[in-house]
PDB file of C-alpha atoms in Angstrom:
ATOM      1  CA  MET A  54      12.339 -49.734 -41.855  1.00  0.00           C
ATOM      2  CA  ASN A  55       9.328 -49.177 -40.522  1.00  0.00           C
ATOM      3  CA  SER A  56       6.165 -48.247 -42.973  1.00  0.00           C
ATOM      4  CA  PRO A  57       4.103 -45.329 -41.497  1.00  0.00           C
ATOM      5  CA  LEU A  58       1.369 -47.424 -41.180  1.00  0.00           C
ATOM      6  CA  GLU A  59       4.011 -49.656 -38.774  1.00  0.00           C
ATOM      7  CA  LEU A  60       4.969 -48.190 -35.320  1.00  0.00           C
ATOM      8  CA  THR A  61       8.483 -48.374 -34.771  1.00  0.00           C
ATOM      9  CA  GLU A  62      10.167 -49.834 -31.511  1.00  0.00           C
ATOM     10  CA  GLU A  63      11.024 -46.173 -30.200  1.00  0.00           C
ATOM     11  CA  GLN A  64       6.496 -45.384 -30.408  1.00  0.00           C
ATOM     12  CA  LEU A  65       5.514 -48.781 -28.398  1.00  0.00           C
ATOM     13  CA  GLU A  66       7.909 -48.243 -26.055  1.00  0.00           C
ATOM     14  CA  ARG A  67       6.797 -44.843 -25.306  1.00  0.00           C
ATOM     15  CA  TYR A  68       3.810 -45.148 -26.035  1.00  0.00           C
ATOM     16  CA  ALA A  69       2.939 -48.307 -24.176  1.00  0.00           C
ATOM     17  CA  ARG A  70       0.670 -48.223 -21.644  1.00  0.00           C
ATOM     18  CA  GLN A  71      -2.033 -46.299 -23.650  1.00  0.00           C
ATOM     19  CA  ILE A  72      -1.652 -49.061 -26.607  1.00  0.00           C
ATOM     20  CA  LEU A  73      -2.052 -51.710 -23.683  1.00  0.00           C
ATOM     21  CA  VAL A  74      -5.348 -49.916 -23.247  1.00  0.00           C
ATOM     22  CA  THR A  75      -8.793 -51.930 -23.433  1.00  0.00           C
ATOM     23  CA  ASN A  76     -10.610 -50.347 -26.440  1.00  0.00           C
ATOM     24  CA  PHE A  77      -7.220 -48.345 -27.554  1.00  0.00           C
ATOM     25  CA  GLY A  78      -4.392 -50.860 -29.027  1.00  0.00           C
ATOM     26  CA  GLY A  79      -1.984 -50.102 -31.710  1.00  0.00           C
ATOM     27  CA  ARG A  80      -4.603 -49.497 -34.526  1.00  0.00           C
ATOM     28  CA  ALA A  81      -5.493 -46.089 -32.752  1.00  0.00           C
ATOM     29  CA  GLN A  82      -2.436 -45.371 -31.272  1.00  0.00           C
ATOM     30  CA  LYS A  83      -1.091 -45.028 -35.715  1.00  0.00           C
ATOM     31  CA  ARG A  84      -4.148 -42.908 -36.413  1.00  0.00           C
ATOM     32  CA  LEU A  85      -3.226 -40.708 -33.223  1.00  0.00           C
ATOM     33  CA  LEU A  86       0.965 -40.802 -34.799  1.00  0.00           C
ATOM     34  CA  HIS A  87      -1.436 -38.443 -37.852  1.00  0.00           C
ATOM     35  CA  THR A  88      -4.170 -36.789 -36.007  1.00  0.00           C
ATOM     36  CA  GLN A  89      -3.803 -33.345 -36.324  1.00  0.00           C
ATOM     37  CA  ILE A  90      -5.766 -31.385 -32.990  1.00  0.00           C
ATOM     38  CA  ALA A  91      -6.951 -27.931 -32.221  1.00  0.00           C
ATOM     39  CA  VAL A  92      -7.304 -26.092 -28.940  1.00  0.00           C
ATOM     40  CA  TYR A  93      -8.024 -23.481 -28.829  1.00  0.00           C
ATOM     41  CA  GLY A  94      -7.270 -20.685 -25.872  1.00  0.00           C
ATOM     42  CA  THR A  95      -4.727 -19.235 -24.468  1.00  0.00           C
ATOM     43  CA  GLY A  96      -4.526 -19.554 -20.787  1.00  0.00           C
ATOM     44  CA  PRO A  97      -2.319 -22.668 -18.516  1.00  0.00           C
ATOM     45  CA  LEU A  98      -5.517 -24.845 -18.729  1.00  0.00           C
ATOM     46  CA  THR A  99      -5.208 -25.021 -22.595  1.00  0.00           C
ATOM     47  CA  GLU A 100      -1.513 -25.437 -22.146  1.00  0.00           C
ATOM     48  CA  ARG A 101      -1.846 -28.501 -20.168  1.00  0.00           C
ATOM     49  CA  LEU A 102      -4.231 -29.591 -22.181  1.00  0.00           C
ATOM     50  CA  ALA A 103      -1.986 -29.142 -25.913  1.00  0.00           C
ATOM     51  CA  LEU A 104       0.612 -30.678 -23.751  1.00  0.00           C
ATOM     52  CA  GLY A 105      -0.605 -33.468 -22.016  1.00  0.00           C
ATOM     53  CA  LEU A 106      -2.125 -34.675 -26.244  1.00  0.00           C
ATOM     54  CA  ALA A 107       1.065 -34.274 -27.082  1.00  0.00           C
ATOM     55  CA  ARG A 108       2.217 -36.872 -24.891  1.00  0.00           C
ATOM     56  CA  CYS A 109      -0.314 -39.614 -25.551  1.00  0.00           C
ATOM     57  CA  GLY A 110       1.090 -38.914 -29.533  1.00  0.00           C
ATOM     58  CA  ALA A 111      -0.917 -36.822 -31.237  1.00  0.00           C
ATOM     59  CA  GLY A 112       0.570 -35.386 -34.745  1.00  0.00           C
ATOM     60  CA  CYS A 113       0.209 -32.233 -35.251  1.00  0.00           C
ATOM     61  CA  ILE A 114      -1.258 -30.183 -31.816  1.00  0.00           C
ATOM     62  CA  HIS A 115      -2.651 -26.304 -33.336  1.00  0.00           C
ATOM     63  CA  VAL A 116      -2.438 -23.927 -30.540  1.00  0.00           C
ATOM     64  CA  ALA A 117      -2.511 -20.405 -30.759  1.00  0.00           C
ATOM     65  CA  GLU A 118       1.152 -18.327 -31.466  1.00  0.00           C
ATOM     66  CA  SER A 119       1.194 -17.023 -27.637  1.00  0.00           C
ATOM     67  CA  VAL A 120       0.612 -21.075 -26.825  1.00  0.00           C
ATOM     68  CA  ALA A 121       3.392 -22.510 -28.628  1.00  0.00           C
ATOM     69  CA  PRO A 122       6.489 -21.610 -28.165  1.00  0.00           C
ATOM     70  CA  LYS A 123       5.093 -22.537 -24.003  1.00  0.00           C
ATOM     71  CA  ILE A 124       5.030 -26.409 -25.208  1.00  0.00           C
ATOM     72  CA  ALA A 125       7.328 -26.908 -28.173  1.00  0.00           C
ATOM     73  CA  PRO A 126      10.403 -27.227 -26.469  1.00  0.00           C
ATOM     74  CA  GLN A 127       8.898 -30.277 -24.365  1.00  0.00           C
ATOM     75  CA  VAL A 128       6.896 -32.865 -26.504  1.00  0.00           C
ATOM     76  CA  GLY A 129       8.374 -35.586 -28.405  1.00  0.00           C
ATOM     77  CA  PRO A 130       9.221 -36.774 -31.496  1.00  0.00           C
ATOM     78  CA  ASP A 131       6.770 -37.740 -33.396  1.00  0.00           C
ATOM     79  CA  THR A 132       4.652 -34.108 -32.911  1.00  0.00           C
ATOM     80  CA  ARG A 133       4.393 -30.486 -34.236  1.00  0.00           C
ATOM     81  CA  VAL A 134       3.303 -27.097 -32.923  1.00  0.00           C
ATOM     82  CA  VAL A 135       2.111 -25.439 -35.312  1.00  0.00           C
ATOM     83  CA  PRO A 136       0.515 -21.857 -34.526  1.00  0.00           C
ATOM     84  CA  HIS A 137      -2.053 -19.747 -35.438  1.00  0.00           C
ATOM     85  CA  ARG A 138      -3.424 -16.033 -35.340  1.00  0.00           C
ATOM     86  CA  GLU A 139      -7.250 -17.198 -36.285  1.00  0.00           C
ATOM     87  CA  PRO A 140      -8.913 -20.524 -34.608  1.00  0.00           C
ATOM     88  CA  SER A 141     -10.224 -20.533 -38.482  1.00  0.00           C
ATOM     89  CA  GLU A 142      -6.036 -20.919 -39.905  1.00  0.00           C
ATOM     90  CA  CYS A 143      -7.389 -24.572 -39.021  1.00  0.00           C
ATOM     91  CA  PHE A 144     -10.202 -25.161 -39.314  1.00  0.00           C
ATOM     92  CA  ASP A 145      -9.641 -27.545 -42.084  1.00  0.00           C
ATOM     93  CA  ALA A 146      -6.866 -29.082 -41.395  1.00  0.00           C
ATOM     94  CA  SER A 147      -7.991 -30.674 -37.324  1.00  0.00           C
ATOM     95  CA  ALA A 148     -10.008 -33.543 -37.274  1.00  0.00           C
ATOM     96  CA  LEU A 149     -10.670 -32.792 -33.560  1.00  0.00           C
ATOM     97  CA  CYS A 150     -11.857 -29.883 -32.123  1.00  0.00           C
ATOM     98  CA  ILE A 151     -11.059 -28.639 -27.783  1.00  0.00           C
ATOM     99  CA  ASP A 152     -11.820 -25.378 -26.533  1.00  0.00           C
ATOM    100  CA  GLY A 153      -9.508 -24.360 -23.326  1.00  0.00           C
ATOM    101  CA  GLY A 154     -10.778 -20.915 -22.426  1.00  0.00           C
ATOM    102  CA  LEU A 155     -12.862 -18.969 -24.627  1.00  0.00           C
ATOM    103  CA  THR A 156     -16.389 -16.866 -24.710  1.00  0.00           C
ATOM    104  CA  PRO A 157     -19.592 -18.151 -25.896  1.00  0.00           C
ATOM    105  CA  GLU A 158     -18.935 -15.280 -28.317  1.00  0.00           C
ATOM    106  CA  ASP A 159     -15.418 -17.039 -29.414  1.00  0.00           C
ATOM    107  CA  TRP A 160     -17.518 -20.275 -29.583  1.00  0.00           C
ATOM    108  CA  HIS A 161     -20.282 -19.439 -31.434  1.00  0.00           C
ATOM    109  CA  ARG A 162     -17.471 -17.231 -34.099  1.00  0.00           C
ATOM    110  CA  CYS A 163     -14.603 -19.220 -34.117  1.00  0.00           C
ATOM    111  CA  VAL A 164     -15.324 -22.640 -33.231  1.00  0.00           C
ATOM    112  CA  GLU A 165     -18.624 -24.020 -33.770  1.00  0.00           C
ATOM    113  CA  PRO A 166     -18.673 -23.872 -37.427  1.00  0.00           C
ATOM    114  CA  ALA A 167     -15.140 -26.484 -37.151  1.00  0.00           C
ATOM    115  CA  ALA A 168     -17.149 -28.903 -34.907  1.00  0.00           C
ATOM    116  CA  ARG A 169     -19.848 -28.213 -37.367  1.00  0.00           C
ATOM    117  CA  VAL A 170     -17.502 -30.136 -40.510  1.00  0.00           C
ATOM    118  CA  HIS A 171     -16.532 -32.800 -37.514  1.00  0.00           C
ATOM    119  CA  ASN A 172     -19.151 -33.008 -35.458  1.00  0.00           C
ATOM    120  CA  PHE A 173     -17.496 -33.685 -32.418  1.00  0.00           C
ATOM    121  CA  ALA A 174     -15.913 -31.401 -30.408  1.00  0.00           C
ATOM    122  CA  LEU A 175     -14.841 -30.670 -26.514  1.00  0.00           C
ATOM    123  CA  TRP A 176     -15.331 -28.321 -23.876  1.00  0.00           C
ATOM    124  CA  SER A 177     -13.032 -27.123 -21.234  1.00  0.00           C
ATOM    125  CA  ARG A 178     -13.332 -25.113 -18.246  1.00  0.00           C
ATOM    126  CA  THR A 179     -12.075 -24.405 -14.490  1.00  0.00           C
ATOM    127  CA  LEU A 180     -14.112 -22.587 -12.146  1.00  0.00           C
ATOM    128  CA  GLY A 181     -12.314 -22.383  -8.195  1.00  0.00           C
ATOM    129  CA  SER A 182     -12.582 -25.891  -7.133  1.00  0.00           C
ATOM    130  CA  MET A 183     -15.029 -26.937 -10.633  1.00  0.00           C
ATOM    131  CA  GLY A 184     -13.326 -28.727 -12.788  1.00  0.00           C
ATOM    132  CA  LEU A 185     -15.938 -29.489 -15.787  1.00  0.00           C
ATOM    133  CA  VAL A 186     -15.480 -31.126 -19.438  1.00  0.00           C
ATOM    134  CA  GLY A 187     -17.840 -31.100 -22.605  1.00  0.00           C
ATOM    135  CA  VAL A 188     -18.462 -33.464 -24.679  1.00  0.00           C
ATOM    136  CA  THR A 189     -20.695 -32.221 -27.600  1.00  0.00           C
ATOM    137  CA  ALA A 190     -21.310 -35.186 -30.325  1.00  0.00           C
ATOM    138  CA  SER A 191     -23.784 -35.571 -33.798  1.00  0.00           C
ATOM    139  CA  GLU A 192     -24.981 -37.414 -36.377  1.00  0.00           C
ATOM    140  CA  GLU A 193     -27.010 -34.025 -37.717  1.00  0.00           C
ATOM    141  CA  PRO A 194     -23.855 -31.275 -38.594  1.00  0.00           C
ATOM    142  CA  ALA A 195     -27.035 -28.413 -38.880  1.00  0.00           C
ATOM    143  CA  GLN A 196     -27.927 -29.580 -34.607  1.00  0.00           C
ATOM    144  CA  LEU A 197     -24.555 -29.782 -33.311  1.00  0.00           C
ATOM    145  CA  CYS A 198     -24.246 -26.154 -31.041  1.00  0.00           C
ATOM    146  CA  VAL A 199     -22.630 -26.514 -27.496  1.00  0.00           C
ATOM    147  CA  GLY A 200     -23.668 -22.780 -26.184  1.00  0.00           C
ATOM    148  CA  TRP A 201     -25.401 -24.272 -23.884  1.00  0.00           C
ATOM    149  CA  TYR A 202     -22.645 -25.682 -21.513  1.00  0.00           C
ATOM    150  CA  PHE A 203     -22.686 -21.876 -20.299  1.00  0.00           C
ATOM    151  CA  ASP A 204     -25.990 -21.075 -19.181  1.00  0.00           C
ATOM    152  CA  LEU A 205     -24.989 -24.411 -16.951  1.00  0.00           C
ATOM    153  CA  LEU A 206     -21.864 -22.224 -15.256  1.00  0.00           C
ATOM    154  CA  GLU A 207     -21.882 -20.825 -11.904  1.00  0.00           C
ATOM    155  CA  ARG A 208     -19.838 -17.857 -10.205  1.00  0.00           C
ATOM    156  CA  PRO A 209     -17.251 -19.817  -8.525  1.00  0.00           C
ATOM    157  CA  THR A 210     -17.595 -20.064  -4.523  1.00  0.00           C
ATOM    158  CA  SER A 211     -14.588 -21.798  -3.282  1.00  0.00           C
ATOM    159  CA  PRO A 212     -11.450 -20.262  -3.220  1.00  0.00           C
ATOM    160  CA  SER A 213      -8.880 -20.255  -6.191  1.00  0.00           C
ATOM    161  CA  VAL A 214      -6.818 -22.882  -4.221  1.00  0.00           C
ATOM    162  CA  TYR A 215      -8.336 -26.177  -5.456  1.00  0.00           C
ATOM    163  CA  GLU A 216      -8.109 -24.354  -9.502  1.00  0.00           C
ATOM    164  CA  PRO A 217      -4.356 -26.232 -10.496  1.00  0.00           C
ATOM    165  CA  TYR A 218      -6.136 -29.744  -9.044  1.00  0.00           C
ATOM    166  CA  ALA A 219      -9.272 -28.374 -11.335  1.00  0.00           C
ATOM    167  CA  ILE A 220      -6.670 -28.335 -14.327  1.00  0.00           C
ATOM    168  CA  GLU A 221      -6.035 -31.283 -14.022  1.00  0.00           C
ATOM    169  CA  TRP A 222      -8.694 -33.203 -14.039  1.00  0.00           C
ATOM    170  CA  CYS A 223      -9.895 -31.311 -16.860  1.00  0.00           C
ATOM    171  CA  ALA A 224      -6.486 -32.347 -18.744  1.00  0.00           C
ATOM    172  CA  ALA A 225      -6.851 -35.406 -17.742  1.00  0.00           C
ATOM    173  CA  TRP A 226     -10.541 -36.571 -18.344  1.00  0.00           C
ATOM    174  CA  THR A 227     -10.424 -34.249 -21.884  1.00  0.00           C
ATOM    175  CA  SER A 228      -7.460 -35.763 -22.775  1.00  0.00           C
ATOM    176  CA  ALA A 229      -9.079 -39.650 -21.973  1.00  0.00           C
ATOM    177  CA  LEU A 230     -12.294 -38.507 -24.572  1.00  0.00           C
ATOM    178  CA  ALA A 231     -10.193 -37.528 -26.834  1.00  0.00           C
ATOM    179  CA  LEU A 232      -8.405 -40.122 -27.031  1.00  0.00           C
ATOM    180  CA  ARG A 233     -11.259 -42.380 -27.349  1.00  0.00           C
ATOM    181  CA  HIS A 234     -12.918 -39.991 -29.864  1.00  0.00           C
ATOM    182  CA  VAL A 235      -9.642 -40.736 -32.039  1.00  0.00           C
ATOM    183  CA  ALA A 236     -10.240 -44.836 -31.284  1.00  0.00           C
ATOM    184  CA  ASN A 237     -13.584 -45.221 -32.067  1.00  0.00           C
ATOM    185  CA  PRO A 238     -15.239 -41.241 -32.924  1.00  0.00           C
ATOM    186  CA  HIS A 239     -18.454 -43.082 -32.763  1.00  0.00           C
ATOM    187  CA  ALA A 240     -18.355 -44.330 -29.078  1.00  0.00           C
ATOM    188  CA  VAL A 241     -19.929 -40.366 -27.232  1.00  0.00           C
ATOM    189  CA  LYS A 242     -23.209 -39.517 -29.192  1.00  0.00           C
ATOM    190  CA  GLY A 243     -24.818 -36.385 -28.114  1.00  0.00           C
ATOM    191  CA  SER A 244     -23.996 -34.188 -25.403  1.00  0.00           C
ATOM    192  CA  ILE A 245     -22.154 -34.462 -22.083  1.00  0.00           C
ATOM    193  CA  LEU A 246     -21.398 -32.367 -19.654  1.00  0.00           C
ATOM    194  CA  TYR A 247     -18.923 -33.940 -17.053  1.00  0.00           C
ATOM    195  CA  ARG A 248     -18.562 -31.803 -13.122  1.00  0.00           C
ATOM    196  CA  TYR A 249     -15.871 -31.938 -10.868  1.00  0.00           C
ATOM    197  CA  ASP A 250     -15.744 -30.853  -7.782  1.00  0.00           C
ATOM    198  CA  VAL A 251     -11.929 -31.262  -6.298  1.00  0.00           C
ATOM    199  CA  GLU A 252     -13.808 -30.647  -2.306  1.00  0.00           C
ATOM    200  CA  SER A 253     -15.938 -33.245  -2.175  1.00  0.00           C
ATOM    201  CA  GLY A 254     -14.931 -35.865  -4.943  1.00  0.00           C
ATOM    202  CA  LYS A 255     -17.864 -35.752  -6.588  1.00  0.00           C
ATOM    203  CA  VAL A 256     -17.922 -36.385 -10.279  1.00  0.00           C
ATOM    204  CA  ASP A 257     -21.951 -35.879 -11.401  1.00  0.00           C
ATOM    205  CA  GLU A 258     -23.288 -35.691 -15.406  1.00  0.00           C
ATOM    206  CA  PHE A 259     -25.423 -33.777 -16.884  1.00  0.00           C
ATOM    207  CA  LEU A 260     -27.481 -34.578 -20.052  1.00  0.00           C
TER     208      LEU A 260
END
């Protein structure tokens, strides 16, 4: 019988691709299986983010009450989906915060306090053909704030037909950064904003 710190044969097979990723491996997968992640928001991007992380093997996903019934039937046997009425309900439990659709006001009211506790948060948005993913990490919790990301956004000029592709990019990139953080909590320092233009295929980075 496997101990809680060991991966079963089924888990090794289920997560084989990401276990083989350089600098991830079995140890990080074990940590992920015992990690609680809060994904804030209620839109399609939030659902895609939560489902993607669940399929990677996150042990517990906290989501809004309206999102939980949509993703719970699709997650694997290693993940629990926990609904919350208010974001503050999962502040203490979650080791990682991901904002998938809150307003600037809700970020400062609901998510920033939790992010300060963990010194790390992810932020994900789509605007027409644009996908944006923000990372904030700080060794000084008192300095942690990502509200300035919202000041960088402009009204989309591209048709919304591109938005599904932007959602996929945001979900994939956000999940990759979340896994990187689980594998090495000190890998990302400072604040970064990544931007992807679906039409041009260009990805750039704002520091």
